[in-house]
Short mmCIF file of C-alpha atoms in Angstrom, two decimals:
data_model
loop_
_atom_site.label_atom_id
_atom_site.label_comp_id
_atom_site.label_asym_id
_atom_site.label_seq_id
_atom_site.Cartn_x
_atom_site.Cartn_y
_atom_site.Cartn_z
CA MET A 1 53.11 97.69 89.96
CA MET A 2 56.84 96.67 89.17
CA GLN A 3 57.70 99.99 88.00
CA GLY A 4 56.78 101.15 91.65
CA ALA A 5 58.55 98.32 93.26
CA ARG A 6 61.52 99.10 90.83
CA ARG A 7 61.18 102.62 91.86
CA GLU A 8 61.27 102.28 95.29
CA ARG A 9 64.17 99.81 95.00
CA ASN A 10 66.19 102.30 93.35
CA SER A 11 65.50 104.83 95.77
CA ARG A 12 66.59 102.88 98.34
CA LYS A 13 69.76 102.04 96.78
CA ALA A 14 70.01 105.98 96.26
CA TRP A 15 69.77 106.25 99.71
CA LEU A 16 72.29 103.98 100.61
CA LEU A 17 74.93 105.41 98.44
CA SER A 18 74.16 108.61 99.48
CA LEU A 19 74.66 107.29 103.34
CA MET A 20 78.25 106.22 101.96
CA ALA A 21 79.24 109.25 100.90
CA VAL A 22 78.37 111.07 104.29
CA ILE A 23 80.63 108.66 106.07
CA PRO A 24 83.98 110.54 104.72
CA ILE A 25 82.53 113.90 105.91
CA LEU A 26 81.63 112.79 109.18
CA ALA A 27 85.15 111.40 109.64
CA VAL A 28 86.56 114.69 108.82
CA ALA A 29 84.16 116.57 111.29
CA ALA A 30 84.82 114.20 113.90
CA GLY A 31 88.58 114.79 113.18
CA LEU A 32 88.10 118.78 113.34
CA SER A 33 86.53 118.40 116.72
CA VAL A 34 89.29 116.26 117.97
CA MET A 35 91.55 118.87 116.63
CA ALA A 36 89.58 121.90 118.61
CA GLU A 37 90.10 119.63 122.06
CA ARG A 38 92.57 121.61 124.14
CA ARG A 39 95.77 119.31 124.99
CA SER A 40 96.37 118.65 128.68
CA GLU A 41 98.93 116.38 128.74
CA PRO A 42 102.41 116.29 127.43
CA LEU A 43 103.15 114.54 123.90
CA ILE A 44 104.58 110.68 124.67
CA VAL A 45 106.49 111.31 121.49
CA PRO A 46 107.98 115.04 121.94
CA ALA A 47 108.03 117.14 118.64
CA VAL A 48 110.87 119.20 118.27
CA SER A 49 111.34 122.42 116.20
CA ALA A 50 113.73 122.82 113.23
CA ASP A 51 115.25 125.56 115.09
CA THR A 52 116.05 123.23 118.11
CA VAL A 53 117.53 120.52 115.66
CA LEU A 54 119.67 123.12 114.06
CA SER A 55 120.74 124.26 117.35
CA TYR A 56 121.75 120.83 118.78
CA ILE A 57 124.09 120.36 114.73
CA ARG A 58 125.41 124.01 115.84
CA GLU A 59 126.77 122.72 119.51
CA GLY A 60 128.20 119.77 117.70
CA ARG A 61 125.56 116.96 119.16
CA LYS A 62 124.78 113.86 117.41
CA VAL A 63 121.88 114.20 115.77
CA ILE A 64 120.18 111.36 114.18
CA PHE A 65 117.52 111.64 111.38
CA ILE A 66 115.39 108.48 110.50
CA ASP A 67 113.27 108.54 107.45
CA SER A 68 110.25 106.36 108.09
CA ARG A 69 108.91 106.19 104.64
CA GLU A 70 109.62 103.97 101.46
CA SER A 71 113.13 103.29 100.41
CA ALA A 72 111.56 104.95 96.84
CA GLU A 73 110.22 107.66 98.54
CA PHE A 74 113.38 107.97 100.46
CA ALA A 75 115.51 108.15 96.99
CA GLU A 76 113.33 110.98 95.83
CA SER A 77 114.54 113.52 98.74
CA HIS A 78 115.37 113.03 102.27
CA ILE A 79 116.82 115.38 105.05
CA PRO A 80 120.83 115.21 104.62
CA GLY A 81 122.41 112.49 106.62
CA ALA A 82 119.41 110.63 107.21
CA ILE A 83 118.95 106.91 107.28
CA ASN A 84 116.16 104.85 106.05
CA VAL A 85 114.28 102.76 108.59
CA SER A 86 110.71 102.01 108.38
CA LEU A 87 108.56 100.38 110.94
CA ARG A 88 108.62 97.20 109.46
CA ASP A 89 112.77 97.63 109.26
CA LEU A 90 112.85 98.47 112.96
CA GLN A 91 110.66 95.35 114.11
CA GLU A 92 113.26 93.08 111.97
CA LEU A 93 116.01 94.90 113.98
CA GLY A 94 114.48 94.55 117.32
CA PRO A 95 117.00 95.47 119.97
CA ARG A 96 119.85 95.58 117.66
CA ALA A 97 118.58 99.44 116.39
CA LYS A 98 119.61 100.94 119.98
CA GLN A 99 122.99 99.59 119.14
CA LEU A 100 123.08 100.79 115.61
CA LEU A 101 122.17 104.06 116.69
CA GLN A 102 125.11 104.20 119.11
CA ASP A 103 123.94 107.17 121.93
CA PRO A 104 122.56 109.77 119.86
CA ASP A 105 121.92 113.09 121.81
CA LEU A 106 118.37 113.68 119.70
CA VAL A 107 116.98 111.07 117.18
CA VAL A 108 114.51 112.74 115.06
CA ALA A 109 112.47 110.12 112.79
CA TYR A 110 109.98 111.93 110.06
CA CYS A 111 107.85 110.92 107.22
CA LEU A 112 105.80 113.36 105.21
CA LYS A 113 103.34 114.67 107.81
CA ASP A 114 104.99 112.42 110.25
CA PHE A 115 102.15 109.70 111.02
CA ARG A 116 104.66 107.30 110.17
CA GLY A 117 107.20 109.25 111.77
CA TYR A 118 105.40 108.95 115.01
CA GLU A 119 105.34 105.23 115.35
CA VAL A 120 108.75 104.87 114.25
CA ALA A 121 109.72 106.97 117.37
CA ARG A 122 107.50 105.28 119.61
CA ALA A 123 108.77 102.04 118.42
CA LEU A 124 112.11 103.31 118.96
CA GLN A 125 111.13 104.62 122.62
CA ASN A 126 110.15 101.18 123.24
CA LEU A 127 113.45 99.75 122.42
CA GLU A 128 114.70 101.97 125.07
CA VAL A 129 116.18 104.59 122.80
CA ARG A 130 115.70 107.75 124.66
CA ASP A 131 115.55 111.07 123.19
CA ALA A 132 113.23 109.94 120.11
CA ALA A 133 111.49 112.80 118.57
CA THR A 134 109.31 113.92 115.78
CA LEU A 135 109.11 117.48 113.96
CA SER A 136 106.81 120.34 115.08
CA GLU A 137 107.09 121.23 111.80
CA GLN A 138 105.35 118.13 110.57
CA GLY A 139 107.79 115.84 108.62
CA ILE A 140 109.72 116.49 105.50
CA ASN A 141 107.00 118.68 104.27
CA GLY A 142 107.13 121.43 106.93
CA TRP A 143 111.20 120.89 106.74
CA LYS A 144 111.18 122.13 102.83
CA LYS A 145 108.74 124.75 103.69
CA ARG A 146 111.09 125.90 106.27
CA GLY A 147 113.53 126.63 103.41
CA LEU A 148 115.95 123.95 105.09
CA PRO A 149 118.16 121.76 102.38
CA ILE A 150 117.35 118.33 101.18
CA ASP A 151 118.80 115.76 99.65
CA GLY A 152 117.78 113.28 96.65
CA ALA A 153 117.32 113.05 92.97
CA GLY A 154 117.22 116.64 91.46
CA SER A 155 118.57 118.27 94.29
CA SER A 156 121.91 118.44 95.47
CA ASP A 157 124.58 115.42 96.51
CA ASP A 158 124.87 114.26 100.00
CA LYS A 159 127.89 116.10 100.79
CA ASP A 160 126.70 119.54 99.35
CA ALA A 161 123.51 118.98 101.24
CA ALA A 162 124.91 118.15 104.80
CA ARG A 163 127.41 121.28 103.83
CA LYS A 164 124.49 123.38 103.46
CA LEU A 165 122.76 121.98 106.61
CA GLN A 166 125.68 123.10 108.73
CA ALA A 167 125.78 126.36 107.37
CA CYS A 168 121.95 126.53 108.14
CA ALA A 169 122.96 125.57 111.65
CA GLU A 170 125.45 127.67 112.14
CA SER A 171 123.46 130.67 110.78
CA PRO A 172 119.77 129.89 110.62
CA GLN A 173 119.22 133.34 108.75
CA SER A 174 120.66 132.10 105.68
CA CYS A 175 118.04 129.50 105.54
CA LYS A 176 114.76 131.36 105.15
CA ALA A 177 111.45 129.55 103.87
CA PRO A 178 110.78 130.40 100.23
CA ALA A 179 108.31 133.18 99.55
CA MET B 1 78.48 56.46 89.21
CA ASN B 2 79.06 53.73 91.93
CA THR B 3 79.14 53.56 95.68
CA ARG B 4 82.78 54.15 95.92
CA THR B 5 83.17 57.14 93.80
CA ALA B 6 80.32 58.96 95.28
CA VAL B 7 81.66 58.63 98.65
CA SER B 8 85.06 59.89 97.74
CA GLY B 9 83.47 62.88 95.82
CA ALA B 10 81.21 63.85 98.81
CA SER B 11 84.61 63.86 101.20
CA ALA B 12 86.43 65.84 98.76
CA GLU B 13 83.80 68.34 99.24
CA ILE B 14 83.86 68.46 102.79
CA GLY B 15 87.69 68.62 102.49
CA VAL B 16 87.19 71.59 100.26
CA THR B 17 84.46 73.03 102.54
CA ALA B 18 86.89 72.85 105.38
CA ILE B 19 89.66 74.42 103.51
CA VAL B 20 87.33 77.58 102.39
CA ARG B 21 86.27 77.71 106.01
CA VAL B 22 89.73 78.17 107.58
CA LEU B 23 91.15 80.25 104.65
CA VAL B 24 88.23 82.81 105.29
CA VAL B 25 88.78 82.68 109.19
CA LEU B 26 92.40 83.40 108.71
CA VAL B 27 91.70 86.25 105.93
CA LEU B 28 89.15 88.05 108.21
CA THR B 29 91.57 87.55 111.56
CA LEU B 30 95.19 88.07 110.34
CA PRO B 31 94.59 91.71 109.26
CA GLY B 32 93.15 92.53 112.84
CA VAL B 33 96.24 90.70 114.43
CA GLN B 34 98.83 92.89 112.28
CA TRP B 35 96.95 95.99 113.02
CA LEU B 36 96.90 95.26 116.78
CA ALA B 37 100.75 94.14 116.61
CA THR B 38 101.93 97.29 115.34
CA SER B 39 99.20 99.48 117.39
CA GLN B 40 99.55 98.41 120.71
CA THR B 41 102.31 100.34 121.66
CA ILE B 42 100.68 103.82 120.33
CA TRP B 43 97.42 102.72 122.33
CA ALA B 44 99.30 102.10 125.75
CA VAL B 45 99.34 105.83 126.55
CA SER B 46 96.61 108.16 126.72
CA LEU B 47 94.62 109.98 123.94
CA ASP B 48 95.56 113.14 124.89
CA GLN B 49 99.16 112.14 124.70
CA LEU B 50 99.12 111.57 121.06
CA PRO B 51 99.74 114.17 118.22
CA GLU B 52 96.56 115.53 116.18
CA GLY B 53 95.04 112.88 113.82
CA GLN B 54 97.19 109.99 114.92
CA ILE B 55 94.21 107.86 115.92
CA LEU B 56 92.27 108.69 112.84
CA TYR B 57 95.27 107.40 110.89
CA LEU B 58 95.40 104.37 112.89
CA LEU B 59 91.76 104.00 112.08
CA SER B 60 92.19 104.49 108.35
CA LYS B 61 94.91 101.45 108.43
CA LEU B 62 92.27 99.37 109.91
CA ALA B 63 89.69 100.17 107.39
CA ALA B 64 92.40 99.69 104.63
CA LEU B 65 93.14 96.08 106.32
CA TYR B 66 89.25 95.10 106.41
CA ALA B 67 88.70 96.39 103.07
CA ILE B 68 90.91 94.10 101.44
CA ALA B 69 90.23 91.42 103.18
CA VAL B 70 86.37 91.36 102.47
CA PHE B 71 87.15 92.30 98.95
CA THR B 72 89.15 89.55 98.56
CA LEU B 73 85.85 87.60 100.34
CA GLN B 74 83.55 89.34 97.56
CA LEU B 75 85.99 88.14 94.56
CA ALA B 76 86.02 84.87 95.99
CA PHE B 77 82.49 84.61 96.17
CA GLY B 78 81.72 86.07 93.09
CA ILE B 79 84.30 84.30 90.56
CA SER B 80 83.66 80.62 92.46
CA GLY B 81 80.27 80.72 90.69
CA ALA B 82 76.80 79.55 91.72
CA ARG B 83 77.45 76.00 91.37
CA ALA B 84 80.49 75.66 93.47
CA ARG B 85 79.00 77.70 96.13
CA LEU B 86 76.09 75.27 96.07
CA MET B 87 78.47 72.42 96.48
CA LEU B 88 80.44 74.17 99.28
CA GLY B 89 76.70 74.78 101.04
CA ILE B 90 77.74 78.59 101.01
CA ASP B 91 75.20 79.35 98.31
CA LEU B 92 73.90 82.71 100.19
CA GLY B 93 72.71 84.24 97.32
CA LEU B 94 72.73 88.01 95.67
CA LYS B 95 71.64 89.52 98.76
CA PHE B 96 74.75 88.36 100.37
CA HIS B 97 76.97 89.60 97.61
CA ARG B 98 75.17 92.73 97.63
CA ALA B 99 75.77 93.17 101.48
CA LEU B 100 79.52 92.30 100.98
CA GLY B 101 79.89 94.72 98.12
CA PHE B 102 78.44 97.80 100.70
CA SER B 103 80.61 96.57 103.08
CA VAL B 104 83.57 97.18 100.87
CA LEU B 105 82.30 100.47 99.98
CA PHE B 106 82.13 101.29 103.24
CA LEU B 107 85.40 100.30 104.51
CA LEU B 108 86.84 102.01 101.26
CA LEU B 109 84.98 104.98 102.39
CA ALA B 110 86.14 105.06 105.85
CA HIS B 111 89.57 104.26 104.61
CA ALA B 112 89.74 107.45 102.31
CA GLY B 113 87.79 109.61 104.92
CA LEU B 114 89.70 108.74 107.78
CA PHE B 115 92.83 109.47 106.00
CA VAL B 116 91.95 112.95 104.71
CA ALA B 117 90.43 113.49 108.09
CA ALA B 118 93.78 112.39 109.52
CA VAL B 119 96.08 114.66 107.27
CA SER B 120 93.39 117.67 107.51
CA VAL B 121 93.50 117.67 111.30
CA ARG B 122 97.32 117.31 111.33
CA ALA B 123 97.64 120.18 108.55
CA GLY B 124 95.08 122.78 109.94
CA HIS B 125 93.32 122.65 107.06
CA PHE B 126 91.25 120.48 104.58
CA ALA B 127 93.74 118.35 102.52
CA THR B 128 93.04 119.09 99.05
CA GLN B 129 95.96 117.40 97.94
CA TYR B 130 94.61 114.06 97.75
CA ALA B 131 91.18 115.27 96.16
CA LEU B 132 92.13 114.55 92.67
CA PRO B 133 94.56 111.44 91.81
CA ASP B 134 97.66 112.14 90.15
CA LEU B 135 99.34 109.16 88.59
CA PHE B 136 102.28 111.02 87.72
CA GLY B 137 103.20 112.61 90.94
CA SER B 138 105.77 111.70 93.33
CA TYR B 139 106.06 107.76 94.55
CA TYR B 140 103.61 108.40 97.57
CA VAL B 141 101.02 110.47 95.23
CA SER B 142 100.99 108.29 92.77
CA ARG B 143 100.46 105.34 94.52
CA ILE B 144 97.57 107.11 96.21
CA ALA B 145 96.20 108.04 92.97
CA LEU B 146 96.49 104.54 92.03
CA GLY B 147 94.31 103.54 95.28
CA TRP B 148 91.83 106.23 94.42
CA TRP B 149 91.42 104.78 90.57
CA ALA B 150 90.80 101.37 92.59
CA GLY B 151 88.08 103.03 94.51
CA VAL B 152 86.62 104.17 91.13
CA GLY B 153 86.99 100.71 89.67
CA ILE B 154 85.12 99.16 92.71
CA LEU B 155 82.30 101.77 92.63
CA LEU B 156 81.60 101.27 88.83
CA ALA B 157 81.60 97.83 89.22
CA MET B 158 79.09 97.98 91.92
CA ALA B 159 76.84 100.84 89.90
CA VAL B 160 76.61 98.58 86.83
CA ALA B 161 75.64 95.46 88.88
CA LEU B 162 72.80 97.58 90.50
CA CYS B 163 71.70 98.90 87.46
CA ARG B 164 71.84 95.53 85.69
CA ALA B 165 68.07 95.99 84.56
CA GLN B 166 68.84 98.81 82.72
CA LEU B 167 72.14 97.68 81.24
CA LYS B 168 71.15 94.34 80.26
CA ARG B 169 74.43 92.09 79.07
CA ILE B 170 76.92 94.94 79.41
CA TRP B 171 76.72 95.09 83.14
CA ARG B 172 78.17 91.55 83.40
CA VAL B 173 81.24 92.70 81.46
CA ALA B 174 81.82 96.08 83.32
CA HIS B 175 80.90 94.08 86.57
CA TRP B 176 84.63 92.37 85.50
CA LEU B 177 86.07 96.02 86.28
CA SER B 178 86.34 94.80 89.87
CA LEU B 179 89.62 92.58 88.82
CA PRO B 180 91.55 95.65 87.55
CA ALA B 181 90.81 97.29 90.56
CA ALA B 182 91.63 94.09 92.93
CA ALA B 183 94.95 94.67 91.20
CA ALA B 184 95.28 98.06 91.89
CA VAL B 185 94.23 97.56 95.38
CA VAL B 186 97.19 95.32 95.74
CA VAL B 187 99.93 97.46 94.51
CA HIS B 188 98.30 100.38 96.12
CA SER B 189 98.66 98.66 99.65
CA LEU B 190 102.07 96.52 98.94
CA SER B 191 103.94 99.89 97.82
CA ILE B 192 103.02 102.46 100.60
CA GLY B 193 100.69 100.63 103.43
CA THR B 194 102.64 100.02 106.53
CA GLU B 195 101.65 96.89 107.67
CA SER B 196 101.00 95.18 104.05
CA ARG B 197 104.52 93.61 104.19
CA MET B 198 104.62 92.63 108.05
CA PRO B 199 104.59 88.84 108.57
CA PHE B 200 100.90 88.58 109.77
CA MET B 201 99.63 90.54 106.60
CA LEU B 202 101.68 88.34 104.43
CA MET B 203 99.98 85.37 105.91
CA ALA B 204 96.77 87.04 105.16
CA TYR B 205 98.28 87.82 101.36
CA LEU B 206 98.81 84.08 101.08
CA CYS B 207 95.39 83.08 102.43
CA MET B 208 93.58 85.74 99.96
CA GLY B 209 95.82 84.20 97.38
CA ALA B 210 95.00 80.39 98.03
CA LEU B 211 91.10 81.31 98.50
CA LEU B 212 91.09 83.28 95.01
CA PHE B 213 92.89 80.47 93.53
CA LEU B 214 90.41 77.63 94.83
CA ALA B 215 87.39 80.05 93.52
CA SER B 216 88.73 80.17 90.03
CA TYR B 217 89.63 76.63 90.16
CA LEU B 218 86.18 75.64 91.20
CA ARG B 219 84.92 77.95 88.51
CA PHE B 220 86.63 76.25 85.89
CA GLN B 221 86.11 72.81 86.95
CA PHE B 222 82.32 73.28 87.02
CA SER B 223 82.25 74.95 83.41
CA ALA B 224 84.42 72.37 82.37
CA ASN B 225 82.60 69.65 83.68
CA PRO B 226 78.65 71.01 83.83
CA LYS B 227 77.34 67.37 85.40
CA ASN B 228 79.36 68.22 88.65
CA GLY B 229 77.77 69.34 91.54
#
């Protein structure tokens, strides 16, 4: 009798645990279905391609990269010349952020996959910084996949990386994605 | 015990109960306020204007903030001990402790599931890079691994409690795994959580700390003076 009750309790527990395990799968399915939907409106924060960024640099226009990750991640690697401003820093800076940026032609906020980059770019828009964008290649990961130069521990120094980036801008064919 | 001692003891109990209630309300409110404060600019546009997966990412962060809040309540409930809970008038029993535990599990799985879903949607393929923890990877990857291991610790602590009948005395020791898991959760949150070092969330952390301190104090108080309560 008692064993039966215990077995019933255990099966109820197992059922509950399985239900919990199903939740992430459902979340993935929901996410994929959202992805499948067609976009009918333009993105509120435009996503510019690395090629567009390079063309801006080639034309001598002012491009500012904002790395929205944690400082330890920034120290590991970043796009040459980028400044490290997280959403937290931006909230502390407030309207002063716009003055610090000094009329850029393009502000590219990025992180690993541009989730945090998007939040920073959107916050910049709200501070009336025009031309804030993210990368269509999706963050520094996409930038690296394109074979574009990065700076940080284990890579070239800032000046060298900046020179490489300028070379990429002037001759995009010279910076190809690694095979 | 004379009348004056009894009256002062009763008013101290009422005071502690009031403090606990205020702390619980703050612990449950502040994470939501913080999330709304950082997300309001993002919600103010049509969903169609957001990049793929951004909503899932936001919901993942909301689940994470509440996972920490509910986990703190669960820890405080467990640490305080039955006698302190009786004194505070919150002796809601084992069923409540289990319900809180399952809520923590639900929120943890929702956080992990929604985060993986967000990254998968953005990348266009399943984000397998987070399937296995890598404590020695890059800063971000290692901090994610810490969260992964915290989740494992919490699962184990739950599992041993559910199997307490079979595990006899071992379960009680193993159930304390929830404490190192809590430490890992805090490091995971403070090192890579966007909201975790913002003002409202820092206030929430202070309230959580105060609640846990109070729970520990009451436990020691009652174990030192078994006649109390």
